[in-house]
Amino acid sequence: MGLDRNQIAWRIAQDIADGSYVNLGIGMPELVADFIPEGREIVFHSENGLLGMGPKPPKDQEDPDLMNAGKKPVTLVPGGAYFHHTDSFLMIRGGHLDLCVLGAYQISETGDLANWATNNDKRLPAVGGAMDLAAGTPRVIAMTTHCARDGAPKLLGECTFPLTAAGVVDRVYTDLAVVDVTPDGFVAREIIDGMSLAELQDRTGAPLAAADDLGILKAPALGETAG
Amino acid sequence: MIDKRVTSFEQALAGIEDGSTILASGFGNAGSPIELLEALVDQGARDLTVVSNNAGEGEFGLARLMRAGRVRKIICSYPITSGSVVVDELHAAGKIELEVAPQGTISERMRAAAAGIGGFYTRTSAGTMLGEGKETREFDGRLHVLERPLKGDVALIRAKTGDRWGNLIYNMTARNFGPTMAMAADLTIAQVDETVDAGELDPEAIVTPGIFVDRVLRVPGSR
């Protein structure tokens, strides 16, 4: 009944202003690039040293020296630039990007983000640039399903997983709702058609208020993309 | 006369001592000095601390050096890549020490070492388990952690072209950590696709000025 991942990506893309400099986290957030409305010029940053990241190239034009942060082949759009790592992270940590879209395991009502580790990881710890992006970017957008596969809410009073950064998330886009993180806690801005605030509250692990102009979260039917 | 170009792996890696801290460029395989890292196995230095964004993949490059038992500790941001089996095995067997830190913090710590900065405060990792045990201070109402410089004894980097004076240019996103690591080590060794005479690189295009580079080795057909 909720949005699929492409539809969440589409919904996020509608809110990214023309001329924005944006970093999309590895994984689901990468889909956002596919749905930028026509006529808007958005400059995508990749932390391994490029601004103006374009879509993936045809197989025969892949170059192992032109990768994104997920180590997948990409292209550079006209006007794009390469730079070294310290400059790239200066852009991130110094707040030069406008926003980033990050995946999330958990988000707290004070904007804490947990997206790099759980409490029972079998794999080695690996943080990459997640903490830099979360701590340094002026506007941090979380993109996630509203609940985990087992139904556990991901929007909580407090995160139980290790934090990526404290008090940084501005807005959460899920399959069920668009929720702002405000000084007064979670405020629903949009909820999918047919779901009440009370029903969304049941799926949310912290008190949820409704925005005065609470709207309906909707997205067009979208075909599967390559993402 | 200055000529930083060397003609063999032996010359390139001469003098690297046991216990050295090695800064190794690359983001995944892009920009990784794979051949220099493999030649370091033959060179023989042991008990190394390696700073690298990732922790090697497959059985080549950094992974081969680790497999040979030469790396005591690795400092990285993301040890998991497809095929990062060697670090998994060695870590599970207690044969390698792993320090995971935020990517930008590793990069900025090296820049601080290069710039003679004794430490800096950053918001990154504040209030997280990677910031635990670090000195903290609040600036403008936000918590920061103190980070210290990270200096290398040796930097092994990969560039596209190097000239006789050690000036370097890079190729696309293979640039990544190269310029910062080149500045942050006492001895910087660059493997390049081609070498040229001084004056042949466009001075406006040089990314790493030769002052930061000690040796340049052409490695034809490198991966």
PDB file of C-alpha atoms in Angstrom, chain B:
ATOM      1  CA  MET B   1      70.553  18.044 -11.457  1.00  0.00           C
ATOM      2  CA  ILE B   2      67.284  16.716 -10.133  1.00  0.00           C
ATOM      3  CA  ASP B   3      65.968  13.494 -11.546  1.00  0.00           C
ATOM      4  CA  LYS B   4      63.451  11.705  -9.359  1.00  0.00           C
ATOM      5  CA  ARG B   5      62.719   9.075 -11.949  1.00  0.00           C
ATOM      6  CA  VAL B   6      63.923   5.632 -10.945  1.00  0.00           C
ATOM      7  CA  THR B   7      63.995   2.558 -13.130  1.00  0.00           C
ATOM      8  CA  SER B   8      63.353  -0.405 -10.857  1.00  0.00           C
ATOM      9  CA  PHE B   9      61.136  -1.453  -7.976  1.00  0.00           C
ATOM     10  CA  GLU B  10      64.318  -1.995  -5.927  1.00  0.00           C
ATOM     11  CA  GLN B  11      65.349   1.639  -6.367  1.00  0.00           C
ATOM     12  CA  ALA B  12      61.808   2.844  -5.805  1.00  0.00           C
ATOM     13  CA  LEU B  13      61.363   1.022  -2.499  1.00  0.00           C
ATOM     14  CA  ALA B  14      64.920   1.188  -1.171  1.00  0.00           C
ATOM     15  CA  GLY B  15      65.230   2.097   2.481  1.00  0.00           C
ATOM     16  CA  ILE B  16      61.701   1.350   3.639  1.00  0.00           C
ATOM     17  CA  GLU B  17      62.191   0.043   7.140  1.00  0.00           C
ATOM     18  CA  ASP B  18      60.405  -2.446   9.355  1.00  0.00           C
ATOM     19  CA  GLY B  19      57.744  -0.789  11.476  1.00  0.00           C
ATOM     20  CA  SER B  20      57.045   1.966   8.936  1.00  0.00           C
ATOM     21  CA  THR B  21      53.694   3.667   8.522  1.00  0.00           C
ATOM     22  CA  ILE B  22      52.762   3.416   4.854  1.00  0.00           C
ATOM     23  CA  LEU B  23      50.126   5.674   3.288  1.00  0.00           C
ATOM     24  CA  ALA B  24      48.674   3.822   0.293  1.00  0.00           C
ATOM     25  CA  SER B  25      46.466   5.737  -2.144  1.00  0.00           C
ATOM     26  CA  GLY B  26      43.392   4.423  -3.906  1.00  0.00           C
ATOM     27  CA  PHE B  27      39.644   4.205  -3.556  1.00  0.00           C
ATOM     28  CA  GLY B  28      38.984   0.569  -4.259  1.00  0.00           C
ATOM     29  CA  ASN B  29      41.371  -0.196  -7.104  1.00  0.00           C
ATOM     30  CA  ALA B  30      41.172   3.246  -8.706  1.00  0.00           C
ATOM     31  CA  GLY B  31      44.433   4.981  -7.903  1.00  0.00           C
ATOM     32  CA  SER B  32      45.841   2.078  -5.918  1.00  0.00           C
ATOM     33  CA  PRO B  33      49.611   1.562  -6.354  1.00  0.00           C
ATOM     34  CA  ILE B  34      49.050  -2.152  -6.836  1.00  0.00           C
ATOM     35  CA  GLU B  35      52.472  -2.980  -8.291  1.00  0.00           C
ATOM     36  CA  LEU B  36      54.398  -0.970  -5.683  1.00  0.00           C
ATOM     37  CA  LEU B  37      52.493  -2.729  -2.897  1.00  0.00           C
ATOM     38  CA  GLU B  38      53.298  -6.114  -4.416  1.00  0.00           C
ATOM     39  CA  ALA B  39      56.959  -5.168  -4.860  1.00  0.00           C
ATOM     40  CA  LEU B  40      57.030  -4.248  -1.184  1.00  0.00           C
ATOM     41  CA  VAL B  41      56.563  -7.961  -0.461  1.00  0.00           C
ATOM     42  CA  ASP B  42      59.902  -8.634  -2.184  1.00  0.00           C
ATOM     43  CA  GLN B  43      61.491  -5.591  -0.568  1.00  0.00           C
ATOM     44  CA  GLY B  44      60.829  -7.301   2.737  1.00  0.00           C
ATOM     45  CA  ALA B  45      59.751  -4.609   5.198  1.00  0.00           C
ATOM     46  CA  ARG B  46      57.677  -6.058   8.037  1.00  0.00           C
ATOM     47  CA  ASP B  47      55.506  -4.947  10.905  1.00  0.00           C
ATOM     48  CA  LEU B  48      53.944  -2.220   8.782  1.00  0.00           C
ATOM     49  CA  THR B  49      51.036   0.063   9.599  1.00  0.00           C
ATOM     50  CA  VAL B  50      49.103   0.800   6.428  1.00  0.00           C
ATOM     51  CA  VAL B  51      46.721   3.720   5.967  1.00  0.00           C
ATOM     52  CA  SER B  52      44.365   3.078   3.074  1.00  0.00           C
ATOM     53  CA  ASN B  53      40.706   3.815   2.445  1.00  0.00           C
ATOM     54  CA  ASN B  54      39.949   0.142   1.875  1.00  0.00           C
ATOM     55  CA  ALA B  55      41.700  -2.982   3.071  1.00  0.00           C
ATOM     56  CA  GLY B  56      42.539  -4.726  -0.164  1.00  0.00           C
ATOM     57  CA  GLU B  57      40.597  -7.110  -2.322  1.00  0.00           C
ATOM     58  CA  GLY B  58      41.328 -10.417  -4.002  1.00  0.00           C
ATOM     59  CA  GLU B  59      44.887 -11.605  -3.545  1.00  0.00           C
ATOM     60  CA  PHE B  60      46.676  -8.716  -5.251  1.00  0.00           C
ATOM     61  CA  GLY B  61      48.120  -5.347  -4.267  1.00  0.00           C
ATOM     62  CA  LEU B  62      47.506  -4.490  -0.625  1.00  0.00           C
ATOM     63  CA  ALA B  63      45.835  -7.870  -0.059  1.00  0.00           C
ATOM     64  CA  ARG B  64      49.008  -9.647  -1.191  1.00  0.00           C
ATOM     65  CA  LEU B  65      51.124  -7.590   1.208  1.00  0.00           C
ATOM     66  CA  MET B  66      48.726  -8.451   4.006  1.00  0.00           C
ATOM     67  CA  ARG B  67      48.632 -12.114   3.033  1.00  0.00           C
ATOM     68  CA  ALA B  68      52.429 -12.162   3.239  1.00  0.00           C
ATOM     69  CA  GLY B  69      52.109 -11.197   6.889  1.00  0.00           C
ATOM     70  CA  ARG B  70      53.815  -7.815   6.549  1.00  0.00           C
ATOM     71  CA  VAL B  71      51.003  -5.639   7.830  1.00  0.00           C
ATOM     72  CA  ARG B  72      50.565  -5.381  11.579  1.00  0.00           C
ATOM     73  CA  LYS B  73      47.819  -2.776  11.509  1.00  0.00           C
ATOM     74  CA  ILE B  74      45.530  -1.195   8.973  1.00  0.00           C
ATOM     75  CA  ILE B  75      43.848   2.179   9.368  1.00  0.00           C
ATOM     76  CA  CYS B  76      40.948   2.542   6.936  1.00  0.00           C
ATOM     77  CA  SER B  77      37.382   3.787   6.597  1.00  0.00           C
ATOM     78  CA  TYR B  78      35.807   0.904   4.745  1.00  0.00           C
ATOM     79  CA  PRO B  79      37.437  -2.539   4.937  1.00  0.00           C
ATOM     80  CA  ILE B  80      34.576  -4.255   3.144  1.00  0.00           C
ATOM     81  CA  THR B  81      34.649  -4.482  -0.633  1.00  0.00           C
ATOM     82  CA  SER B  82      33.572  -7.265  -2.915  1.00  0.00           C
ATOM     83  CA  GLY B  83      36.396  -9.743  -2.498  1.00  0.00           C
ATOM     84  CA  SER B  84      37.964  -8.306   0.670  1.00  0.00           C
ATOM     85  CA  VAL B  85      38.655 -11.827   1.924  1.00  0.00           C
ATOM     86  CA  VAL B  86      42.220 -11.422   3.162  1.00  0.00           C
ATOM     87  CA  VAL B  87      41.409  -8.759   5.739  1.00  0.00           C
ATOM     88  CA  ASP B  88      38.419 -10.822   6.894  1.00  0.00           C
ATOM     89  CA  GLU B  89      40.564 -13.915   7.413  1.00  0.00           C
ATOM     90  CA  LEU B  90      43.476 -12.150   9.070  1.00  0.00           C
ATOM     91  CA  HIS B  91      41.209 -10.171  11.360  1.00  0.00           C
ATOM     92  CA  ALA B  92      39.218 -13.243  12.369  1.00  0.00           C
ATOM     93  CA  ALA B  93      42.493 -15.021  13.136  1.00  0.00           C
ATOM     94  CA  GLY B  94      43.691 -12.101  15.247  1.00  0.00           C
ATOM     95  CA  LYS B  95      46.610 -11.533  12.901  1.00  0.00           C
ATOM     96  CA  ILE B  96      45.910  -7.938  11.994  1.00  0.00           C
ATOM     97  CA  GLU B  97      44.826  -4.912  13.950  1.00  0.00           C
ATOM     98  CA  LEU B  98      42.045  -2.877  12.361  1.00  0.00           C
ATOM     99  CA  GLU B  99      41.319   0.771  13.084  1.00  0.00           C
ATOM    100  CA  VAL B 100      38.212   2.112  11.351  1.00  0.00           C
ATOM    101  CA  ALA B 101      37.815   5.878  11.138  1.00  0.00           C
ATOM    102  CA  PRO B 102      35.635   8.252   9.113  1.00  0.00           C
ATOM    103  CA  GLN B 103      36.968   8.752   5.622  1.00  0.00           C
ATOM    104  CA  GLY B 104      37.143  12.533   5.852  1.00  0.00           C
ATOM    105  CA  THR B 105      38.843  12.343   9.222  1.00  0.00           C
ATOM    106  CA  ILE B 106      41.571  10.074   7.855  1.00  0.00           C
ATOM    107  CA  SER B 107      42.041  12.426   4.934  1.00  0.00           C
ATOM    108  CA  GLU B 108      42.069  15.588   7.060  1.00  0.00           C
ATOM    109  CA  ARG B 109      44.426  14.039   9.626  1.00  0.00           C
ATOM    110  CA  MET B 110      46.921  13.430   6.835  1.00  0.00           C
ATOM    111  CA  ARG B 111      46.437  16.964   5.522  1.00  0.00           C
ATOM    112  CA  ALA B 112      47.094  18.269   9.045  1.00  0.00           C
ATOM    113  CA  ALA B 113      50.323  16.287   9.177  1.00  0.00           C
ATOM    114  CA  ALA B 114      51.305  17.743   5.817  1.00  0.00           C
ATOM    115  CA  ALA B 115      50.517  21.294   6.930  1.00  0.00           C
ATOM    116  CA  GLY B 116      52.272  21.156  10.285  1.00  0.00           C
ATOM    117  CA  ILE B 117      49.014  21.372  12.216  1.00  0.00           C
ATOM    118  CA  GLY B 118      49.167  19.771  15.650  1.00  0.00           C
ATOM    119  CA  GLY B 119      45.495  18.833  15.823  1.00  0.00           C
ATOM    120  CA  PHE B 120      42.056  20.005  14.859  1.00  0.00           C
ATOM    121  CA  TYR B 121      38.467  19.797  16.056  1.00  0.00           C
ATOM    122  CA  THR B 122      35.764  18.326  13.842  1.00  0.00           C
ATOM    123  CA  ARG B 123      32.084  17.525  14.250  1.00  0.00           C
ATOM    124  CA  THR B 124      32.558  14.232  12.430  1.00  0.00           C
ATOM    125  CA  SER B 125      32.220  11.293  14.857  1.00  0.00           C
ATOM    126  CA  ALA B 126      31.214  13.526  17.791  1.00  0.00           C
ATOM    127  CA  GLY B 127      28.674  11.659  19.919  1.00  0.00           C
ATOM    128  CA  THR B 128      29.348   8.347  18.157  1.00  0.00           C
ATOM    129  CA  MET B 129      31.323   5.272  19.157  1.00  0.00           C
ATOM    130  CA  LEU B 130      34.136   6.287  16.799  1.00  0.00           C
ATOM    131  CA  GLY B 131      34.501   9.475  18.811  1.00  0.00           C
ATOM    132  CA  GLU B 132      34.650   7.690  22.160  1.00  0.00           C
ATOM    133  CA  GLY B 133      37.720   8.428  24.235  1.00  0.00           C
ATOM    134  CA  LYS B 134      38.567  11.512  22.227  1.00  0.00           C
ATOM    135  CA  GLU B 135      38.900  14.933  23.745  1.00  0.00           C
ATOM    136  CA  THR B 136      35.773  16.962  22.969  1.00  0.00           C
ATOM    137  CA  ARG B 137      34.930  20.617  22.941  1.00  0.00           C
ATOM    138  CA  GLU B 138      31.821  22.576  22.081  1.00  0.00           C
ATOM    139  CA  PHE B 139      32.046  25.342  19.490  1.00  0.00           C
ATOM    140  CA  ASP B 140      28.966  27.394  18.634  1.00  0.00           C
ATOM    141  CA  GLY B 141      26.805  24.918  20.503  1.00  0.00           C
ATOM    142  CA  ARG B 142      28.008  21.866  18.607  1.00  0.00           C
ATOM    143  CA  LEU B 143      30.178  19.108  19.947  1.00  0.00           C
ATOM    144  CA  HIS B 144      33.535  18.558  18.223  1.00  0.00           C
ATOM    145  CA  VAL B 145      36.227  15.915  18.722  1.00  0.00           C
ATOM    146  CA  LEU B 146      39.953  16.524  18.690  1.00  0.00           C
ATOM    147  CA  GLU B 147      41.843  14.703  15.974  1.00  0.00           C
ATOM    148  CA  ARG B 148      45.618  14.464  15.730  1.00  0.00           C
ATOM    149  CA  PRO B 149      47.698  14.494  12.564  1.00  0.00           C
ATOM    150  CA  LEU B 150      48.420  11.244  10.771  1.00  0.00           C
ATOM    151  CA  LYS B 151      51.860  11.211   9.231  1.00  0.00           C
ATOM    152  CA  GLY B 152      53.396   8.575   7.049  1.00  0.00           C
ATOM    153  CA  ASP B 153      56.975   7.429   6.918  1.00  0.00           C
ATOM    154  CA  VAL B 154      56.277   6.467   3.344  1.00  0.00           C
ATOM    155  CA  ALA B 155      53.521   7.237   0.834  1.00  0.00           C
ATOM    156  CA  LEU B 156      52.947   4.871  -2.061  1.00  0.00           C
ATOM    157  CA  ILE B 157      50.725   6.548  -4.606  1.00  0.00           C
ATOM    158  CA  ARG B 158      49.571   6.105  -8.160  1.00  0.00           C
ATOM    159  CA  ALA B 159      49.419   8.904 -10.719  1.00  0.00           C
ATOM    160  CA  LYS B 160      49.081   9.180 -14.469  1.00  0.00           C
ATOM    161  CA  THR B 161      52.186  11.108 -15.442  1.00  0.00           C
ATOM    162  CA  GLY B 162      55.261  12.187 -13.514  1.00  0.00           C
ATOM    163  CA  ASP B 163      58.085  14.415 -14.697  1.00  0.00           C
ATOM    164  CA  ARG B 164      61.783  14.525 -13.885  1.00  0.00           C
ATOM    165  CA  TRP B 165      61.131  16.889 -10.963  1.00  0.00           C
ATOM    166  CA  GLY B 166      58.390  14.698  -9.517  1.00  0.00           C
ATOM    167  CA  ASN B 167      55.435  16.839 -10.589  1.00  0.00           C
ATOM    168  CA  LEU B 168      52.344  14.684 -10.975  1.00  0.00           C
ATOM    169  CA  ILE B 169      49.047  14.676 -12.777  1.00  0.00           C
ATOM    170  CA  TYR B 170      46.328  12.115 -12.198  1.00  0.00           C
ATOM    171  CA  ASN B 171      43.535  10.394 -14.076  1.00  0.00           C
ATOM    172  CA  MET B 172      39.918  11.166 -13.188  1.00  0.00           C
ATOM    173  CA  THR B 173      38.731   9.717  -9.855  1.00  0.00           C
ATOM    174  CA  ALA B 174      41.967   7.733  -9.508  1.00  0.00           C
ATOM    175  CA  ARG B 175      43.333  10.973  -8.032  1.00  0.00           C
ATOM    176  CA  ASN B 176      41.513  10.432  -4.704  1.00  0.00           C
ATOM    177  CA  PHE B 177      43.996  10.154  -1.786  1.00  0.00           C
ATOM    178  CA  GLY B 178      47.176  10.582  -3.879  1.00  0.00           C
ATOM    179  CA  PRO B 179      47.761  14.329  -3.499  1.00  0.00           C
ATOM    180  CA  THR B 180      47.105  14.351   0.259  1.00  0.00           C
ATOM    181  CA  MET B 181      49.222  11.278   0.961  1.00  0.00           C
ATOM    182  CA  ALA B 182      52.058  12.640  -1.186  1.00  0.00           C
ATOM    183  CA  MET B 183      52.194  15.673   1.105  1.00  0.00           C
ATOM    184  CA  ALA B 184      51.906  13.740   4.352  1.00  0.00           C
ATOM    185  CA  ALA B 185      54.862  11.355   4.230  1.00  0.00           C
ATOM    186  CA  ASP B 186      58.615  11.716   4.650  1.00  0.00           C
ATOM    187  CA  LEU B 187      59.264   9.591   1.573  1.00  0.00           C
ATOM    188  CA  THR B 188      56.769   9.683  -1.293  1.00  0.00           C
ATOM    189  CA  ILE B 189      57.026   7.167  -4.086  1.00  0.00           C
ATOM    190  CA  ALA B 190      54.753   7.479  -7.101  1.00  0.00           C
ATOM    191  CA  GLN B 191      54.065   4.823  -9.685  1.00  0.00           C
ATOM    192  CA  VAL B 192      52.963   6.401 -12.939  1.00  0.00           C
ATOM    193  CA  ASP B 193      51.820   5.292 -16.361  1.00  0.00           C
ATOM    194  CA  GLU B 194      54.385   7.509 -18.052  1.00  0.00           C
ATOM    195  CA  THR B 195      57.314   9.741 -17.217  1.00  0.00           C
ATOM    196  CA  VAL B 196      58.320  12.908 -19.044  1.00  0.00           C
ATOM    197  CA  ASP B 197      61.061  15.513 -18.819  1.00  0.00           C
ATOM    198  CA  ALA B 198      60.689  18.640 -16.700  1.00  0.00           C
ATOM    199  CA  GLY B 199      58.692  21.260 -18.555  1.00  0.00           C
ATOM    200  CA  GLU B 200      56.540  18.843 -20.475  1.00  0.00           C
ATOM    201  CA  LEU B 201      53.587  18.981 -18.064  1.00  0.00           C
ATOM    202  CA  ASP B 202      51.375  22.055 -18.231  1.00  0.00           C
ATOM    203  CA  PRO B 203      52.237  23.983 -15.033  1.00  0.00           C
ATOM    204  CA  GLU B 204      48.570  25.001 -14.737  1.00  0.00           C
ATOM    205  CA  ALA B 205      47.555  21.347 -14.713  1.00  0.00           C
ATOM    206  CA  ILE B 206      50.069  19.963 -12.221  1.00  0.00           C
ATOM    207  CA  VAL B 207      48.160  18.635  -9.209  1.00  0.00           C
ATOM    208  CA  THR B 208      51.020  17.502  -6.980  1.00  0.00           C
ATOM    209  CA  PRO B 209      54.090  19.744  -7.158  1.00  0.00           C
ATOM    210  CA  GLY B 210      57.377  17.846  -7.163  1.00  0.00           C
ATOM    211  CA  ILE B 211      58.426  19.110  -3.743  1.00  0.00           C
ATOM    212  CA  PHE B 212      56.128  16.441  -2.286  1.00  0.00           C
ATOM    213  CA  VAL B 213      57.496  13.593  -4.381  1.00  0.00           C
ATOM    214  CA  ASP B 214      60.797  11.771  -3.933  1.00  0.00           C
ATOM    215  CA  ARG B 215      60.751   8.966  -6.468  1.00  0.00           C
ATOM    216  CA  VAL B 216      58.806   8.330  -9.651  1.00  0.00           C
ATOM    217  CA  LEU B 217      58.653   4.869 -11.191  1.00  0.00           C
ATOM    218  CA  ARG B 218      57.062   4.174 -14.526  1.00  0.00           C
ATOM    219  CA  VAL B 219      55.066   0.971 -14.332  1.00  0.00           C
ATOM    220  CA  PRO B 220      53.955   0.135 -17.846  1.00  0.00           C
ATOM    221  CA  GLY B 221      50.694  -1.691 -18.299  1.00  0.00           C
ATOM    222  CA  SER B 222      49.760  -1.408 -14.651  1.00  0.00           C
ATOM    223  CA  ARG B 223      46.272  -2.424 -13.627  1.00  0.00           C
TER     224      ARG B 223
END
